[in-house]
Amino acid sequence: IRGIYPEELNEEIAYRIGHAYSQLTGGGRILLGRDVRLSSPALAKSIAKGLIDAGAEVYDSGIVPTPVLYLGVVENRFDGGIQVTASHNPPEWNGFKLVLADGETISFGSGMEKLKELVMRIKVKKQSNSIDYIKKIDIISPYIDKIKRLVSLKRRVRVAVDFSNGASCIVGKTLLKEIGCEVISINDNPDGTFPGHVPEPNVETLKDLSRLVSENNFELGAGIDGDGDRAVILDDRGRILDGDIALAILVLKSEIKGRVVFDIGSSSLVEKIILERGCEPVISRVGRAYMLKRVREVNAVIGAEKSNHIYFSELYGFDDGLYAVAKFAELLSRSEEPLSKILDSIPRYYSSPILTIDVPESFKAKVMEGVSQTMKKMAERIINIDGIKAYLSDGWLLIRPSNTMPQIKYSAEAKDSLTLKRYLDLAESLIRQVLNDILKEEAK
């Protein structure tokens, strides 16, 4: 649930969501956390009132990264948890991440429709002073203790981190120092105006970090997003690793055995490395709710999305940016080679970023149907768990509907840059052609 505060998301809506969520979970003990956004304290207060007025007991953990809240819910046997956050969105946004007792996210197709129905039905009375009943709880200290038990560095590792002025500032530096890293950090004061840059780690926002790493002999760099569930890893030369490549390196250089989950947009290289290491590759749809479910249902050791969410079995399958940084530090402390050398030793294919074409929501299914029919005729192999991924003679092409926007997304991978361009041109012309045919048909 996300929106711009206060136009789309305000205290009354927060109260209603709290009330509805309490009904959905049957009350019980609910863990509440929030990110550093300026509107988060007010929204957290209102959601707590809604929860309490509907019969729940609320435990407030204050400002915490989202993965710390998830872990807190499961380890302390809460009946559910709510994190007030809009993750990597700009400062004027806010939102809520809602989890059940087992850490499963409430999302569309998994409880969100029922929640929405309850929210619409609630008659808002004058909000009570139920805020007095909130109990405070520390979930950060147990989190640090848990990570220290899971990670063991063989030697000190020099790490530079950009915390994006987000919730991870609260715990990140302490955690990394306690496991044995030498840490230099930037944008490390929690600040809801996000003065460093928007809390979305990408090529643009991580330029300063990249320079810092490459010019000062750091072994590892990491850019953490606003709520801490994602870390973008940089090698010692300041180069950014996509999530699928980060996963490939963890599989290649760690003692991972078992099933490994990756999303449908991942490089073919990932599957190749998983198989070479004697592990079992498992493919998933794109999106956190799908990935978490998949990691858990197949009992995977680890999983990752190209978007840099990395999921760990030892954290109940949750994605955690700080833990991902800790695991890379552990890997490097045991490696003879720098990360840049490991990265360069992996054969790389030419791959595109994710490109989009605007398609009205009501036409998305029809466009995908038309696109699929054509692609099936051209492909050597097809995967259609999320849109359609067509394996062609020198690479692949993926076309899929966006989960959240009126768009069709496409990306490709090929053995050379010319073939890559040909695949992307093919995807674009195919989507536009099918859309135009549908529009002509509608206009008759």
mmCIF file with all atom_site columns, N, CA and C in Angstrom, residues 156-159 176-177 180-184:
data_model
loop_
_atom_site.group_PDB
_atom_site.id
_atom_site.type_symbol
_atom_site.label_atom_id
_atom_site.label_alt_id
_atom_site.label_comp_id
_atom_site.label_asym_id
_atom_site.label_entity_id
_atom_site.label_seq_id
_atom_site.pdbx_PDB_ins_code
_atom_site.Cartn_x
_atom_site.Cartn_y
_atom_site.Cartn_z
_atom_site.occupancy
_atom_site.B_iso_or_equiv
_atom_site.pdbx_formal_charge
_atom_site.auth_seq_id
_atom_site.auth_comp_id
_atom_site.auth_asym_id
_atom_site.auth_atom_id
_atom_site.pdbx_PDB_model_num
ATOM 1  N N  . ARG A 1 156 ? 39.529 -8.798 8.711  1.00 0.00 ? 156 ARG A N  1
ATOM 2  C CA . ARG A 1 156 ? 38.838 -7.517 8.565  1.00 0.00 ? 156 ARG A CA 1
ATOM 3  C C  . ARG A 1 156 ? 38.598 -7.202 7.082  1.00 0.00 ? 156 ARG A C  1
ATOM 4  N N  . VAL A 1 157 ? 37.429 -6.687 6.736  1.00 0.00 ? 157 VAL A N  1
ATOM 5  C CA . VAL A 1 157 ? 37.124 -6.305 5.349  1.00 0.00 ? 157 VAL A CA 1
ATOM 6  C C  . VAL A 1 157 ? 36.738 -4.827 5.320  1.00 0.00 ? 157 VAL A C  1
ATOM 7  N N  . ARG A 1 158 ? 37.340 -4.086 4.363  1.00 0.00 ? 158 ARG A N  1
ATOM 8  C CA . ARG A 1 158 ? 37.052 -2.642 4.252  1.00 0.00 ? 158 ARG A CA 1
ATOM 9  C C  . ARG A 1 158 ? 35.811 -2.424 3.382  1.00 0.00 ? 158 ARG A C  1
ATOM 10 N N  . VAL A 1 159 ? 34.778 -1.860 4.003  1.00 0.00 ? 159 VAL A N  1
ATOM 11 C CA . VAL A 1 159 ? 33.484 -1.688 3.324  1.00 0.00 ? 159 VAL A CA 1
ATOM 12 C C  . VAL A 1 159 ? 33.054 -0.224 3.340  1.00 0.00 ? 159 VAL A C  1
ATOM 13 N N  . LEU A 1 176 ? 27.780 -3.934 11.049 1.00 0.00 ? 176 LEU A N  1
ATOM 14 C CA . LEU A 1 176 ? 28.931 -4.284 10.204 1.00 0.00 ? 176 LEU A CA 1
ATOM 15 C C  . LEU A 1 176 ? 30.245 -4.216 10.987 1.00 0.00 ? 176 LEU A C  1
ATOM 16 N N  . LYS A 1 177 ? 30.348 -3.248 11.906 1.00 0.00 ? 177 LYS A N  1
ATOM 17 C CA . LYS A 1 177 ? 31.562 -3.166 12.737 1.00 0.00 ? 177 LYS A CA 1
ATOM 18 C C  . LYS A 1 177 ? 31.649 -4.366 13.676 1.00 0.00 ? 177 LYS A C  1
ATOM 19 N N  . GLY A 1 180 ? 33.024 -7.418 12.233 1.00 0.00 ? 180 GLY A N  1
ATOM 20 C CA . GLY A 1 180 ? 34.447 -7.349 11.893 1.00 0.00 ? 180 GLY A CA 1
ATOM 21 C C  . GLY A 1 180 ? 34.790 -6.580 10.633 1.00 0.00 ? 180 GLY A C  1
ATOM 22 N N  . CYS A 1 181 ? 33.911 -5.680 10.198 1.00 0.00 ? 181 CYS A N  1
ATOM 23 C CA . CYS A 1 181 ? 34.226 -4.845 9.028  1.00 0.00 ? 181 CYS A CA 1
ATOM 24 C C  . CYS A 1 181 ? 34.801 -3.508 9.479  1.00 0.00 ? 181 CYS A C  1
ATOM 25 N N  . GLU A 1 182 ? 35.649 -2.954 8.627  1.00 0.00 ? 182 GLU A N  1
ATOM 26 C CA . GLU A 1 182 ? 36.051 -1.552 8.797  1.00 0.00 ? 182 GLU A CA 1
ATOM 27 C C  . GLU A 1 182 ? 35.094 -0.773 7.896  1.00 0.00 ? 182 GLU A C  1
ATOM 28 N N  . VAL A 1 183 ? 34.304 0.125  8.496  1.00 0.00 ? 183 VAL A N  1
ATOM 29 C CA . VAL A 1 183 ? 33.214 0.754  7.740  1.00 0.00 ? 183 VAL A CA 1
ATOM 30 C C  . VAL A 1 183 ? 33.392 2.260  7.601  1.00 0.00 ? 183 VAL A C  1
ATOM 31 N N  . ILE A 1 184 ? 33.272 2.736  6.371  1.00 0.00 ? 184 ILE A N  1
ATOM 32 C CA . ILE A 1 184 ? 33.129 4.170  6.121  1.00 0.00 ? 184 ILE A CA 1
ATOM 33 C C  . ILE A 1 184 ? 31.761 4.329  5.476  1.00 0.00 ? 184 ILE A C  1
#
